Amino acid sequence: MANQLFDFGLIGLGVMGRNLLLNMADHGFAVIGYNRSPQKVTELESEIVPGTTVKGTSDLAEMVNALKSPRRIMMLVQAGNPVDQVLEELIPLLSKGDIIIDGGNSHYTDTLRRVKYMQDKGFHFMGVGVSGGEEGARRGPSIMPGGDPEAYPHVQPMLEAVSAKVNGEPCVAHLGKGAAGHYVKMVHNGIEYGIMQLISEVYDVLHRGYGLDNDELHEVFKQWNEGELQSFLVEITRDIFLKKDDKTGKRLVDVILDKAGSKGTGKWTSQDAMDLGIAIPTIDIAVSMRNLSALKSERVAASKIYTSPVKITGISKEEIIAEARAALFFGTLISYAQGLALLYVASKEYDMEIPLPQVVKIWRGGCIIRSTLLEVYYKAYTANPSLSNILLDTNIAELIKSREANTRKFVSKASLSGIPVAGLSVSLGYYDAYRSETMPTNLIQAQRDFFGAHTFQRVDEEGIFHAQWQ
Ligand code: NAP
């Protein structure tokens, strides 16, 4: 391997980097990986599959010098300062025309800054979202590249080879200009937050509210995963209920503390939607609920002051499971609708030219939010690529309407029992507001004009008006 030139270089041999590099090697590419601490280089080397061309190094210059021109280098380091630090170390070693890819979960505004910074120095810089976790990176993730269209053809064959495939089609496509790749990945994660929240609420109602045990929950999720709710998140939830804790012999899910962590992509989605004035309440509430979960000791104190949730009674097991199934389907669809509506607006506002049909197409496989529903959205966008909200598609409308009654029943029962279903409630609230020809915002406008002379428009006449209210 002494004078070997490599096709692709990867910086950061952590969970994602090491697995993606090995995946590339499986597809016949000669790859070299760099990690600043040698331990991860050793780990990479221990996992090399015989017959593949993989080298590890903790010498960055060695990696850069061993790459074919133009160099194709992906960084998979933590978002934030580490990306800038690595870039500063790389820049003196690069040649004009080299292509640097940030495959981590960087904030899209950082990516926009870096695109310009690197462009000014004569390098191509692409922000690329990678989803699928450890297993996805190793066996086939969904890849969301954006930015520099000139650079994309140089990396396209590799990304297509390593990505997940659905019906033989790769789960990767160029998703637009500037920071489009990282923007799409951010919204993907926002939708993921929403769906995870909804699943947790359904679990809470069935388990704490109705008393289903882990074996019964496993069966319920197993059946759901065989139908219209088939998805990666439902599938892993099914399996979670069976996993035993090595220490206690109990089910592991029962000994996990109810405080959720987060790395910020859900919050970023909400923050950006707020800035753009787009309503994504299911995603917002998912972020808020994780925040609320962190207040464990306060929640314990409050539970001693306020009455505990009561058991749900007066309904058969079959009925409550049927309602739960409808509610989860309903909320999940609304979560996608909100995320995709955000992408629709952000694409225009930030001039990213994000192709929504391609987005839902590449989310069909490899990523955390893959589900059979993506096929339905793909059909909707194929019929109308400029659909502002998937709820306006007539087929999707039928799917939603047929679950509406059961969703309302489920949310009502949960509410009467005091089981929190904030995600499902706001999904229903969003739906009810979105389909309302009239909203009570006339009154809000009147109040604003009353105390702040903020003016209002009229239903019967063009123009801007102000009234003397007192
Ligand atoms: P990880 O396992 O923690 O690995 C991070 C790597 O970055 C380590 O090899 C670390 O090297 C290196 N690194 C950190 N700071 C550095 C610096 N200043 N200079 C050089 N190297 C540095 O992280 P990961 O889970 O693979 O995630 C990588 C990126 O992918 C993140 O942006 C993450 O958000 C994103 N992502 C992760 C997942 C997932 O499921 N894990 C999924 C999609 C996207 P040392 O060993 O020397 O510390």
XYZ file of C-alpha atoms and ligand atoms in Angstrom:
518
model
C 0.000 0.000 0.000
C 3.107 2.250 0.142
C 2.429 4.326 -2.997
C -1.272 3.611 -3.150
C -3.527 6.562 -3.998
C -6.922 6.499 -2.326
C -10.342 7.485 -3.710
C -11.765 8.999 -0.551
C -10.560 10.335 2.785
C -12.498 10.555 6.028
C -11.699 12.667 9.052
C -13.111 11.534 12.403
C -13.268 7.783 12.861
C -16.018 7.827 15.486
C -19.313 5.953 15.252
C -20.369 7.456 11.913
C -16.988 8.008 10.248
C -15.567 4.543 10.818
C -18.704 2.787 9.638
C -19.197 4.937 6.564
C -15.582 4.420 5.560
C -15.891 0.625 5.877
C -19.128 0.819 3.865
C -17.288 2.669 1.069
C -14.547 0.060 1.096
C -17.185 -2.698 0.762
C -18.226 -1.016 -2.474
C -14.755 -1.233 -3.972
C -13.409 2.220 -3.163
C -9.896 2.598 -1.780
C -10.347 4.647 1.387
C -8.180 6.258 4.016
C -9.315 7.513 7.400
C -7.722 9.955 9.806
C -8.350 10.329 13.520
C -6.369 12.623 15.806
C -6.272 10.059 18.599
C -4.658 6.791 17.442
C -7.029 4.540 19.393
C -9.810 4.981 16.837
C -7.332 4.284 14.021
C -6.575 0.946 15.666
C -10.324 0.276 15.991
C -10.777 0.953 12.273
C -7.915 -1.321 11.362
C -9.342 -4.122 13.501
C -12.594 -4.003 11.534
C -11.171 -4.045 7.997
C -12.890 -6.652 5.829
C -10.351 -8.815 3.967
C -10.156 -7.940 0.278
C -11.036 -4.261 0.815
C -8.603 -1.347 0.629
C -8.673 0.610 3.882
C -5.909 2.492 5.657
C -5.987 4.393 8.923
C -3.656 7.131 10.089
C -3.338 9.717 12.832
C -1.245 11.938 10.558
C -3.521 14.338 8.656
C -0.861 15.260 6.062
C -0.311 11.575 5.321
C -4.010 11.175 4.563
C -4.232 14.293 2.384
C -1.099 13.373 0.400
C -2.387 9.864 -0.241
C -5.568 11.023 -2.014
C -6.287 11.187 -5.743
C -6.935 14.627 -7.238
C -9.288 16.390 -6.833
C -9.226 15.204 -3.248
C -12.524 14.069 -1.801
C -12.552 14.359 1.966
C -15.469 13.995 4.339
C -15.424 15.214 7.921
C -17.516 13.367 10.497
C -16.632 15.222 13.665
C -18.883 16.895 16.225
C -20.765 19.917 14.921
C -19.558 23.379 15.922
C -15.956 24.370 16.652
C -14.421 20.973 15.786
C -15.468 21.455 12.143
C -13.744 24.855 11.978
C -10.674 23.497 13.757
C -10.351 20.624 11.308
C -10.809 22.988 8.347
C -7.979 25.224 9.594
C -5.692 22.210 9.886
C -6.707 20.974 6.440
C -6.490 24.189 4.434
C -2.666 24.429 4.239
C -2.542 20.827 3.010
C -5.127 21.179 0.211
C -4.885 22.093 -3.493
C -7.323 24.249 -5.455
C -10.382 22.302 -6.601
C -10.318 19.828 -3.702
C -13.733 18.872 -2.340
C -14.406 18.995 1.380
C -17.640 17.536 2.722
C -19.053 18.103 6.175
C -21.124 14.976 6.880
C -21.972 15.900 10.483
C -25.051 17.612 11.877
C -23.793 21.167 11.419
C -26.136 24.114 11.771
C -26.993 25.300 8.281
C -25.828 28.867 8.969
C -22.356 27.517 9.833
C -22.396 25.600 6.569
C -23.312 28.723 4.583
C -20.399 30.567 6.190
C -17.997 27.703 5.462
C -19.141 27.349 1.839
C -18.176 30.991 1.241
C -14.966 30.765 3.267
C -13.729 27.708 1.383
C -14.919 28.992 -1.997
C -12.849 32.156 -1.513
C -9.803 29.932 -1.024
C -10.523 27.911 -4.186
C -11.989 24.807 -2.551
C -15.416 23.196 -2.899
C -17.362 22.740 0.302
C -20.521 20.673 0.648
C -22.820 20.238 3.628
C -24.171 16.705 3.581
C -26.690 15.230 6.021
C -26.238 11.549 6.819
C -28.984 9.645 8.612
C -29.306 6.075 9.784
C -27.103 5.975 12.855
C -24.306 3.449 13.269
C -26.013 0.623 11.389
C -27.097 2.928 8.567
C -23.591 4.289 8.103
C -22.242 0.736 7.897
C -24.943 -0.840 5.704
C -26.592 2.040 3.843
C -27.684 5.434 5.122
C -29.935 8.054 3.599
C -27.629 10.819 2.383
C -28.692 14.434 1.915
C -26.079 16.373 -0.047
C -26.473 20.045 -0.783
C -24.395 22.889 -2.114
C -21.829 23.135 -4.858
C -23.409 21.488 -7.951
C -19.970 21.489 -9.668
C -18.493 19.312 -6.952
C -21.405 16.897 -6.645
C -20.622 14.738 -9.730
C -17.200 13.982 -8.207
C -18.755 12.424 -5.113
C -22.035 11.191 -6.563
C -20.848 7.670 -7.540
C -19.512 7.011 -4.042
C -22.517 8.406 -2.218
C -24.865 6.447 -4.462
C -22.894 3.242 -3.938
C -22.896 3.454 -0.127
C -26.433 4.749 0.367
C -29.488 2.652 1.197
C -31.498 1.439 -1.799
C -35.259 1.330 -2.253
C -36.535 -0.550 -5.314
C -32.920 -0.468 -6.541
C -32.809 3.339 -6.344
C -30.186 5.021 -4.149
C -31.356 7.038 -1.154
C -29.242 10.040 -2.091
C -29.885 13.032 -4.351
C -28.538 16.535 -4.698
C -30.982 18.511 -2.561
C -30.274 22.075 -3.522
C -28.021 25.072 -3.215
C -26.018 26.498 -0.322
C -26.706 24.719 2.923
C -29.703 22.751 1.576
C -28.265 19.366 2.624
C -27.842 20.370 6.244
C -31.172 22.195 6.265
C -32.989 19.085 5.028
C -31.159 16.950 7.615
C -32.127 19.401 10.368
C -35.803 19.175 9.394
C -35.503 15.383 9.087
C -34.373 15.354 12.707
C -37.204 17.712 13.686
C -39.750 15.302 12.198
C -37.935 12.481 14.006
C -38.384 14.352 17.315
C -42.101 14.741 16.568
C -42.711 11.085 15.748
C -40.701 9.846 18.738
C -42.781 12.074 21.013
C -46.018 10.702 19.511
C -44.892 7.099 19.932
C -43.965 7.800 23.554
C -47.418 9.287 24.204
C -49.222 6.309 22.710
C -47.017 4.039 24.835
C -47.863 6.075 27.942
C -51.617 5.849 27.375
C -51.561 2.125 26.629
C -49.101 1.271 29.411
C -49.693 3.686 32.296
C -53.259 4.537 31.326
C -54.633 1.163 30.218
C -52.154 -1.222 31.844
C -50.731 -3.109 28.852
C -47.487 -4.865 29.785
C -44.323 -4.991 27.718
C -45.231 -8.269 26.017
C -48.608 -6.871 24.983
C -46.983 -3.650 23.793
C -44.498 -5.689 21.774
C -47.415 -7.483 20.084
C -49.242 -4.202 19.409
C -46.201 -2.561 17.807
C -45.445 -5.769 15.914
C -48.888 -5.693 14.336
C -48.656 -1.978 13.618
C -45.316 -2.475 11.937
C -46.918 -4.974 9.588
C -49.444 -2.410 8.380
C -49.718 1.232 7.439
C -47.556 2.310 10.411
C -44.571 0.292 9.170
C -41.499 2.368 9.916
C -38.063 2.182 11.449
C -39.182 3.898 14.653
C -42.188 1.603 15.181
C -39.983 -1.390 14.379
C -37.308 -0.536 16.955
C -40.001 0.313 19.532
C -41.446 -3.192 19.012
C -38.060 -4.691 19.830
C -37.328 -2.362 22.753
C -40.228 -3.854 24.756
C -38.604 -7.298 24.743
C -35.058 -6.290 25.681
C -34.014 -7.532 29.133
C -31.726 -5.648 31.503
C -28.577 -7.702 32.226
C -28.363 -6.318 35.770
C -31.885 -6.867 37.065
C -33.531 -9.241 34.612
C -36.354 -6.700 34.243
C -37.245 -5.201 30.888
C -34.620 -2.573 30.129
C -37.212 0.053 29.160
C -38.580 -0.095 32.727
C -35.242 0.769 34.332
C -34.359 3.659 32.000
C -34.724 7.061 33.663
C -37.428 9.239 32.050
C -35.122 12.165 31.190
C -34.552 12.585 27.445
C -31.349 13.964 25.995
C -30.932 15.913 22.771
C -28.166 17.264 20.590
C -30.004 20.342 19.359
C -31.289 19.582 15.861
C -34.934 19.514 17.015
C -34.485 22.856 18.756
C -32.813 24.317 15.656
C -35.787 23.208 13.541
C -38.212 24.952 15.900
C -36.059 28.067 16.136
C -35.785 28.385 12.383
C -39.483 27.724 11.842
C -40.236 30.516 14.327
C -37.912 32.848 12.435
C -39.669 31.997 9.178
C -43.140 32.217 10.738
C -44.018 28.607 9.943
C -46.168 26.571 12.336
C -44.603 23.238 13.299
C -46.211 22.724 16.728
C -45.795 18.936 16.824
C -42.036 19.363 16.512
C -42.003 22.319 18.941
C -43.846 20.344 21.599
C -41.514 17.380 21.149
C -38.590 19.666 22.022
C -40.525 21.148 24.970
C -41.441 17.714 26.330
C -37.791 16.649 26.334
C -37.041 19.856 28.236
C -39.843 19.136 30.694
C -38.601 15.570 31.126
C -35.286 16.966 32.359
C -37.048 18.497 35.385
C -37.331 15.121 37.113
C -37.109 16.311 40.702
C -39.622 19.118 40.104
C -41.979 16.658 38.445
C -41.669 14.319 41.410
C -42.470 17.237 43.755
C -45.431 18.351 41.622
C -46.794 14.796 41.481
C -47.184 14.946 45.268
C -49.238 18.167 45.047
C -51.481 17.325 42.096
C -53.623 14.228 41.604
C -52.020 11.434 39.625
C -53.341 10.286 36.267
C -56.171 7.781 36.541
C -56.556 4.492 34.718
C -58.543 4.445 31.489
C -61.601 2.227 31.866
C -64.855 1.523 30.048
C -63.269 0.587 26.738
C -62.112 -2.771 25.416
C -58.459 -3.472 24.763
C -59.156 -3.897 21.047
C -60.877 -0.511 20.900
C -58.188 1.453 22.724
C -55.499 -0.173 20.572
C -57.471 0.709 17.423
C -57.791 4.318 18.595
C -54.092 4.448 19.473
C -53.176 3.126 16.044
C -55.284 5.780 14.312
C -53.938 8.552 16.540
C -50.321 7.567 15.939
C -50.915 7.439 12.192
C -52.689 10.806 12.278
C -50.021 12.531 14.376
C -47.160 11.012 12.395
C -48.628 12.284 9.141
C -49.111 15.740 10.658
C -45.498 15.734 11.869
C -44.263 15.073 8.315
C -46.713 17.671 6.956
C -45.267 20.345 9.246
C -41.638 19.505 8.482
C -42.248 19.405 4.740
C -44.219 22.676 4.864
C -41.194 24.234 6.586
C -38.906 22.938 3.835
C -41.248 24.360 1.200
C -40.987 27.862 2.641
C -37.322 27.727 3.697
C -36.322 26.602 0.220
C -37.799 29.791 -1.246
C -36.767 32.136 1.586
C -33.142 30.992 1.583
C -32.987 30.377 -2.185
C -32.020 26.713 -1.707
C -34.135 25.175 -4.523
C -34.873 22.055 -2.463
C -36.647 19.450 -4.634
C -39.326 18.085 -2.292
C -40.109 15.009 -4.449
C -36.438 14.026 -4.159
C -36.375 14.691 -0.424
C -39.209 12.275 0.352
C -37.835 9.812 -2.192
C -34.464 9.552 -0.447
C -36.092 9.386 3.001
C -37.811 6.134 1.955
C -34.769 4.109 3.031
C -31.771 4.268 5.328
C -32.856 7.147 7.551
C -34.462 7.207 11.001
C -37.821 8.515 9.681
C -38.138 5.958 6.897
C -41.640 4.551 6.679
C -44.146 3.274 4.165
C -45.789 6.710 4.370
C -42.892 8.213 2.422
C -44.142 6.371 -0.659
C -47.496 8.146 -0.251
C -45.785 11.556 -0.030
C -43.594 10.731 -3.006
C -46.725 10.056 -5.082
C -48.257 13.336 -3.860
C -45.182 15.387 -4.801
C -44.777 13.554 -8.103
C -48.334 14.597 -8.974
C -47.712 18.152 -7.748
C -44.033 19.071 -7.065
C -45.013 22.507 -5.757
C -47.409 21.240 -3.092
C -47.159 23.727 -0.209
C -48.563 21.257 2.328
C -49.163 17.540 1.855
C -52.524 17.914 3.639
C -53.780 19.508 0.408
C -53.246 16.254 -1.498
C -56.589 14.487 -1.927
C -55.250 10.964 -1.248
C -53.524 12.124 1.904
C -56.705 13.950 2.933
C -58.584 10.641 2.804
C -55.950 8.957 4.981
C -56.180 11.719 7.573
C -59.972 12.024 7.569
C -60.437 8.298 8.093
C -58.360 8.484 11.311
C -59.799 11.724 12.644
C -62.638 10.343 14.789
C -60.483 7.741 16.540
C -57.724 10.299 17.121
C -60.208 12.607 18.844
C -61.503 9.752 21.006
C -57.991 8.718 21.978
C -56.866 12.255 22.825
C -60.066 12.862 24.827
C -59.628 9.699 26.890
C -56.000 10.529 27.588
C -56.938 14.062 28.562
C -59.748 12.942 30.892
C -57.339 10.535 32.547
C -54.603 13.122 32.940
C -52.073 11.306 30.720
C -50.097 13.951 28.824
C -50.578 13.703 25.053
C -49.358 17.150 24.096
C -47.913 15.995 20.751
C -51.125 14.305 19.657
C -53.223 17.233 20.931
C -51.270 19.863 19.042
C -51.263 17.683 15.931
C -55.040 17.655 16.137
C -55.064 21.389 16.906
C -52.834 22.107 13.923
C -55.126 20.071 11.697
C -58.248 21.814 13.015
C -56.700 25.250 12.501
C -55.264 24.433 9.077
C -58.652 23.230 7.811
C -60.550 26.172 9.345
C -61.838 28.641 6.829
C -62.186 31.105 9.662
C -59.990 31.432 12.716
C -60.625 33.564 15.798
C -57.683 35.772 14.872
C -60.114 38.589 14.002
C -60.458 39.027 17.755
C -56.684 39.050 18.234
C -56.410 41.755 15.571
C -59.085 43.752 17.356
C -57.196 43.455 20.659
C -53.916 44.458 19.001
C -55.547 47.486 17.442
C -57.265 48.317 20.760
C -54.109 48.506 22.886
C -51.419 49.200 20.334
C -53.021 50.778 17.260
C -51.581 47.876 15.243
C -54.348 48.259 12.583
C -56.381 45.530 10.891
C -57.758 44.517 7.518
C -61.509 44.119 6.814
C -63.398 41.240 5.229
C -65.514 43.588 3.097
C -63.075 46.259 1.925
C -59.420 46.514 0.815
C -57.051 48.602 2.918
C -55.585 49.001 6.389
C -57.855 50.280 9.181
C -57.646 51.561 12.728
C -60.575 52.113 15.090
C -61.119 54.337 18.116
C -61.963 51.578 20.595
C -62.724 53.705 23.666
P -18.271 10.473 17.636
O -18.432 8.994 17.660
O -18.252 11.201 18.917
O -16.931 10.794 16.838
C -16.506 12.102 16.631
C -15.138 12.101 16.012
O -14.739 13.454 15.820
C -14.074 11.440 16.884
O -13.357 10.548 16.084
C -13.214 12.613 17.351
O -11.857 12.294 17.478
C -13.375 13.585 16.201
N -13.092 14.960 16.586
C -13.789 15.711 17.463
N -13.257 16.929 17.572
C -12.192 16.957 16.739
C -11.236 17.925 16.401
N -11.286 19.145 16.939
N -10.275 17.599 15.522
C -10.227 16.374 14.982
N -11.115 15.406 15.251
C -12.086 15.697 16.119
O -19.398 11.175 16.751
P -20.398 10.539 15.660
O -21.561 9.955 16.362
O -19.624 9.705 14.703
O -20.923 11.869 14.946
C -20.180 12.586 13.994
C -21.101 13.605 13.352
O -22.174 12.912 12.701
C -21.766 14.563 14.335
O -21.944 15.817 13.735
C -23.106 13.908 14.593
O -24.083 14.841 15.023
C -23.418 13.360 13.218
N -24.365 12.236 13.196
C -24.305 11.250 14.133
C -25.217 10.195 14.076
C -25.191 9.078 15.085
O -26.138 8.279 15.081
N -24.154 8.935 15.901
C -26.155 10.153 13.042
C -26.150 11.144 12.065
C -25.246 12.187 12.161
P -11.210 11.811 18.889
O -11.419 10.332 18.921
O -9.777 12.174 18.772
O -11.925 12.539 19.976
